[in-house]
Structure formats: C-alpha cells, structure tokens
mmCIF file of C-alpha atoms in Angstrom:
data_model
loop_
_atom_site.group_PDB
_atom_site.id
_atom_site.type_symbol
_atom_site.label_atom_id
_atom_site.label_comp_id
_atom_site.label_asym_id
_atom_site.label_seq_id
_atom_site.Cartn_x
_atom_site.Cartn_y
_atom_site.Cartn_z
ATOM 1 C CA UNK V 1 -61.717 3.310 -4.738
ATOM 2 C CA UNK V 2 -58.077 4.083 -5.448
ATOM 3 C CA UNK V 3 -55.509 6.302 -3.757
ATOM 4 C CA UNK V 4 -54.131 9.326 -5.558
ATOM 5 C CA UNK V 5 -50.669 7.782 -5.493
ATOM 6 C CA UNK V 6 -51.865 4.511 -7.072
ATOM 7 C CA UNK V 7 -53.838 6.440 -9.724
ATOM 8 C CA UNK V 8 -50.671 8.396 -10.584
ATOM 9 C CA UNK V 9 -48.711 5.154 -10.968
ATOM 10 C CA UNK V 10 -51.353 3.619 -13.217
ATOM 11 C CA UNK V 11 -51.228 6.647 -15.496
ATOM 12 C CA UNK V 12 -47.415 6.939 -15.432
ATOM 13 C CA UNK V 13 -47.441 10.468 -14.054
ATOM 14 C CA UNK V 14 -46.187 11.967 -10.845
ATOM 15 C CA UNK V 15 -48.247 12.312 -7.686
ATOM 16 C CA UNK V 16 -47.834 16.085 -7.973
ATOM 17 C CA UNK V 17 -49.339 16.140 -11.485
ATOM 18 C CA UNK V 18 -52.492 14.365 -10.238
ATOM 19 C CA UNK V 19 -52.674 16.567 -7.153
ATOM 20 C CA UNK V 20 -52.596 19.682 -9.383
ATOM 21 C CA UNK V 21 -55.252 18.201 -11.686
ATOM 22 C CA UNK V 22 -57.492 17.548 -8.644
ATOM 23 C CA UNK V 23 -56.981 21.143 -7.511
ATOM 24 C CA UNK V 24 -57.823 22.439 -10.993
ATOM 25 C CA UNK V 25 -61.084 20.458 -11.167
ATOM 26 C CA UNK V 26 -62.007 20.496 -7.508
ATOM 27 C CA UNK V 27 -65.547 21.814 -8.210
ATOM 28 C CA UNK V 28 -66.362 18.806 -10.427
ATOM 29 C CA UNK V 29 -64.674 16.369 -8.037
ATOM 30 C CA UNK V 30 -66.445 17.719 -4.953
ATOM 31 C CA UNK V 31 -67.871 14.783 -3.010
ATOM 32 C CA UNK V 32 -65.966 12.173 -5.001
ATOM 33 C CA UNK V 33 -62.702 12.390 -3.016
ATOM 34 C CA UNK V 34 -62.826 10.623 0.328
ATOM 35 C CA UNK V 35 -60.250 11.356 3.033
ATOM 36 C CA UNK V 36 -59.353 8.660 5.512
ATOM 37 C CA UNK V 37 -56.685 9.720 8.006
ATOM 38 C CA UNK V 38 -54.100 11.392 5.769
ATOM 39 C CA UNK V 39 -54.834 9.366 2.645
ATOM 40 C CA UNK V 40 -57.162 10.602 -0.113
ATOM 41 C CA UNK V 41 -59.179 8.076 -2.145
ATOM 42 C CA UNK V 42 -60.802 8.653 -5.538
ATOM 43 C CA UNK V 43 -64.127 6.986 -6.228
ATOM 44 C CA UNK V 44 -65.023 5.617 -9.683
ATOM 45 C CA UNK V 45 -66.706 8.875 -10.748
ATOM 46 C CA UNK V 46 -63.622 10.899 -9.756
ATOM 47 C CA UNK V 47 -61.430 8.534 -11.772
ATOM 48 C CA UNK V 48 -63.738 8.923 -14.786
ATOM 49 C CA UNK V 49 -63.687 12.744 -14.483
ATOM 50 C CA UNK V 50 -59.875 12.829 -14.254
ATOM 51 C CA UNK V 51 -59.542 10.397 -17.175
ATOM 52 C CA UNK V 52 -61.870 12.515 -19.322
ATOM 53 C CA UNK V 53 -59.913 15.707 -18.602
ATOM 54 C CA UNK V 54 -56.645 13.878 -19.244
ATOM 55 C CA UNK V 55 -57.948 12.837 -22.680
ATOM 56 C CA UNK V 56 -59.055 16.395 -23.453
ATOM 57 C CA UNK V 57 -55.782 17.900 -22.224
ATOM 58 C CA UNK V 58 -53.240 15.134 -22.520
ATOM 59 C CA UNK V 59 -50.090 15.418 -20.545
ATOM 60 C CA UNK V 60 -47.110 14.890 -22.768
ATOM 61 C CA UNK V 61 -44.679 12.593 -21.096
ATOM 62 C CA UNK V 62 -41.137 13.286 -22.145
ATOM 63 C CA UNK V 63 -39.192 10.056 -22.244
ATOM 64 C CA UNK V 64 -35.891 10.924 -20.740
ATOM 65 C CA UNK V 65 -34.308 7.543 -21.354
ATOM 66 C CA UNK V 66 -33.716 7.128 -17.663
ATOM 67 C CA UNK V 67 -33.515 3.363 -18.101
ATOM 68 C CA UNK V 68 -30.768 3.734 -20.680
ATOM 69 C CA UNK V 69 -28.893 6.223 -18.502
ATOM 70 C CA UNK V 70 -29.325 3.949 -15.491
ATOM 71 C CA UNK V 71 -27.919 1.029 -17.507
ATOM 72 C CA UNK V 72 -24.977 3.204 -18.568
ATOM 73 C CA UNK V 73 -24.283 4.190 -14.993
ATOM 74 C CA UNK V 74 -24.558 0.576 -13.816
ATOM 75 C CA UNK V 75 -22.096 -0.522 -16.510
ATOM 76 C CA UNK V 76 -19.743 2.309 -15.606
ATOM 77 C CA UNK V 77 -20.046 1.355 -11.947
ATOM 78 C CA UNK V 78 -19.207 -2.287 -12.776
ATOM 79 C CA UNK V 79 -16.167 -1.181 -14.786
ATOM 80 C CA UNK V 80 -15.006 1.051 -11.960
ATOM 81 C CA UNK V 81 -15.478 -1.762 -9.443
ATOM 82 C CA UNK V 82 -13.382 -4.032 -11.654
ATOM 83 C CA UNK V 83 -10.673 -1.379 -11.888
ATOM 84 C CA UNK V 84 -10.759 -0.855 -8.111
ATOM 85 C CA UNK V 85 -10.415 -4.609 -7.595
ATOM 86 C CA UNK V 86 -7.494 -4.725 -10.031
ATOM 87 C CA UNK V 87 -5.829 -1.806 -8.261
ATOM 88 C CA UNK V 88 -6.402 -3.515 -4.909
ATOM 89 C CA UNK V 89 -4.758 -6.647 -6.314
ATOM 90 C CA UNK V 90 -1.813 -4.580 -7.546
ATOM 91 C CA UNK V 91 -1.495 -2.899 -4.147
ATOM 92 C CA UNK V 92 -1.604 -6.275 -2.453
ATOM 93 C CA UNK V 93 1.082 -7.636 -4.797
ATOM 94 C CA UNK V 94 3.235 -4.546 -4.276
ATOM 95 C CA UNK V 95 2.863 -4.893 -0.501
ATOM 96 C CA UNK V 96 3.960 -8.516 -0.776
ATOM 97 C CA UNK V 97 6.927 -7.511 -2.944
ATOM 98 C CA UNK V 98 7.826 -4.771 -0.483
ATOM 99 C CA UNK V 99 7.650 -7.233 2.399
ATOM 100 C CA UNK V 100 9.978 -9.626 0.540
ATOM 101 C CA UNK V 101 12.411 -6.807 -0.294
ATOM 102 C CA UNK V 102 12.469 -5.702 3.348
ATOM 103 C CA UNK V 103 13.216 -9.274 4.418
ATOM 104 C CA UNK V 104 16.009 -9.485 1.845
ATOM 105 C CA UNK V 105 17.439 -6.140 2.971
ATOM 106 C CA UNK V 106 17.335 -7.240 6.602
ATOM 107 C CA UNK V 107 19.107 -10.465 5.700
ATOM 108 C CA UNK V 108 21.729 -8.583 3.673
ATOM 109 C CA UNK V 109 22.241 -6.080 6.479
ATOM 110 C CA UNK V 110 22.815 -8.893 8.979
ATOM 111 C CA UNK V 111 25.203 -10.581 6.559
ATOM 112 C CA UNK V 112 26.986 -7.271 6.006
ATOM 113 C CA UNK V 113 27.250 -6.731 9.751
ATOM 114 C CA UNK V 114 28.765 -10.200 10.204
ATOM 115 C CA UNK V 115 31.239 -9.614 7.374
ATOM 116 C CA UNK V 116 32.168 -6.210 8.777
ATOM 117 C CA UNK V 117 32.786 -7.824 12.157
ATOM 118 C CA UNK V 118 34.956 -10.518 10.538
ATOM 119 C CA UNK V 119 36.834 -7.875 8.565
ATOM 120 C CA UNK V 120 37.544 -5.919 11.734
ATOM 121 C CA UNK V 121 38.788 -9.125 13.384
ATOM 122 C CA UNK V 122 41.054 -9.774 10.383
ATOM 123 C CA UNK V 123 42.401 -6.222 10.575
ATOM 124 C CA UNK V 124 43.083 -6.654 14.284
ATOM 125 C CA UNK V 125 44.801 -9.993 13.588
ATOM 126 C CA UNK V 126 46.854 -8.454 10.771
ATOM 127 C CA UNK V 127 47.914 -5.622 13.052
ATOM 128 C CA UNK V 128 48.863 -8.116 15.762
ATOM 129 C CA UNK V 129 50.813 -10.194 13.202
ATOM 130 C CA UNK V 130 52.669 -7.067 12.050
ATOM 131 C CA UNK V 131 53.540 -6.204 15.636
ATOM 132 C CA UNK V 132 54.764 -9.762 16.257
ATOM 133 C CA UNK V 133 56.754 -9.656 12.992
ATOM 134 C CA UNK V 134 58.407 -6.379 14.023
ATOM 135 C CA UNK V 135 59.152 -7.852 17.420
ATOM 136 C CA UNK V 136 60.672 -10.976 15.794
ATOM 137 C CA UNK V 137 62.690 -8.803 13.401
ATOM 138 C CA UNK V 138 63.985 -6.798 16.348
ATOM 139 C CA UNK V 139 64.886 -9.973 18.245
ATOM 140 C CA UNK V 140 66.543 -11.389 15.106
ATOM 141 C CA UNK V 141 68.643 -8.239 14.742
ATOM 142 C CA UNK V 142 69.642 -8.429 18.384
ATOM 143 C CA UNK V 143 70.556 -12.116 18.028
ATOM 144 C CA UNK V 144 72.505 -11.408 14.808
ATOM 145 C CA UNK V 145 74.361 -8.617 16.596
ATOM 146 C CA UNK V 146 75.085 -10.950 19.492
ATOM 147 C CA UNK V 147 76.279 -13.671 17.082
ATOM 148 C CA UNK V 148 78.484 -11.111 15.331
ATOM 149 C CA UNK V 149 79.926 -10.021 18.673
ATOM 150 C CA UNK V 150 80.530 -13.642 19.659
ATOM 151 C CA UNK V 151 82.207 -14.317 16.284
ATOM 152 C CA UNK V 152 84.428 -11.286 16.789
ATOM 153 C CA UNK V 153 85.321 -12.409 20.274
ATOM 154 C CA UNK V 154 85.958 -15.935 19.024
ATOM 155 C CA UNK V 155 88.209 -14.536 16.290
ATOM 156 C CA UNK V 156 90.106 -12.527 18.885
ATOM 157 C CA UNK V 157 90.490 -15.605 20.988
ATOM 158 C CA UNK V 158 91.839 -17.559 17.996
ATOM 159 C CA UNK V 159 94.318 -14.830 17.189
ATOM 160 C CA UNK V 160 95.761 -14.903 20.720
ATOM 161 C CA UNK V 161 98.530 -17.237 21.358
ATOM 162 C CA UNK V 162 98.389 -20.498 23.240
ATOM 163 C CA UNK V 163 99.801 -19.116 26.509
ATOM 164 C CA UNK V 164 97.628 -15.966 26.376
ATOM 165 C CA UNK V 165 94.606 -18.086 26.002
ATOM 166 C CA UNK V 166 95.722 -20.375 28.749
ATOM 167 C CA UNK V 167 96.287 -17.618 31.247
ATOM 168 C CA UNK V 168 93.287 -15.581 30.083
ATOM 169 C CA UNK V 169 95.152 -12.513 28.930
#
C-alpha cells in the first residue's frame, strides 16, 4: 500500500499527473484504490496497472535544469550578499568619517568663535588706545601752549627793567 503522493515521488512525476492517470484508468483501478480519511492508497495491483500503462504510454520528463538554475541563483544571491555587506561597510566608514568631520568642524567653529572674540577685544583695545593717544596729544598741545605762554611771559619779564620788575609794573 502506497499513497498517491509517494507513488508520484517514486516515479519522479507530479501528484497531478498520477491523479489524471488514475482518472483515465478508473475502470481498471476500481476496487484497488482505498480511501482512508482524505488520503488515497494504491494497492499492489493498482501500482502494477499504473506502471504497465506508464510503460505503454511513457511520460516524457523534460529536464529543465532546475538544479543548475537554482545553483546560479544561489551564487548570484551570495554575490549580492557580499556586495551588500561591502556597501554596508562603506556606509559605516562614511558615517565614521562624517562623524569625525563634524567633530573637527565643531572644534574649528569654537576656535573661530574664540579668535573672533579676541579680535573684537583687540579692536576695542586699539580704539581705546587711539582715544587715549588723542587725549594725550591734546593735553600735550595744551601744555606746549602753556609753556609757550610762560616763555613769552618770562621773556617779557626779562625785558622789563629792574625797577619795573621790582614794583610789578
């Protein structure tokens, strides 16, 4: 006793091909197919009848090289997986590079901000120095003018006579 599915496997044909053959020769197979639940079993006589008809009318099995095609697809899949892994590695490396560049940019921006702040302080100091210089120049001019006036007054005092100086005239 063998199931239809097992018989199909043994003969390297599909379940449907055997089912059609049973339908075609159902008069000869009457009483030799036993049904239990939903499974149909072939007795030894049924197997012999089906084998005889298969020899008389052989089914030509077309070899479709499915194994070769499957091997090709498996190889292609492996190659694609390798490429995906390589691309993932590249993406990971690029992410790492990007992270490093961002850190460098942040560092440079902070450095630039500090330098800008120092530059502004220097500008403010230079402006303050210029203001102090102008103030000193102005004071110097005033002192020079005062010295000049005092020299002139001293010269006038020298040019006055002894008695004029003595009496303050």
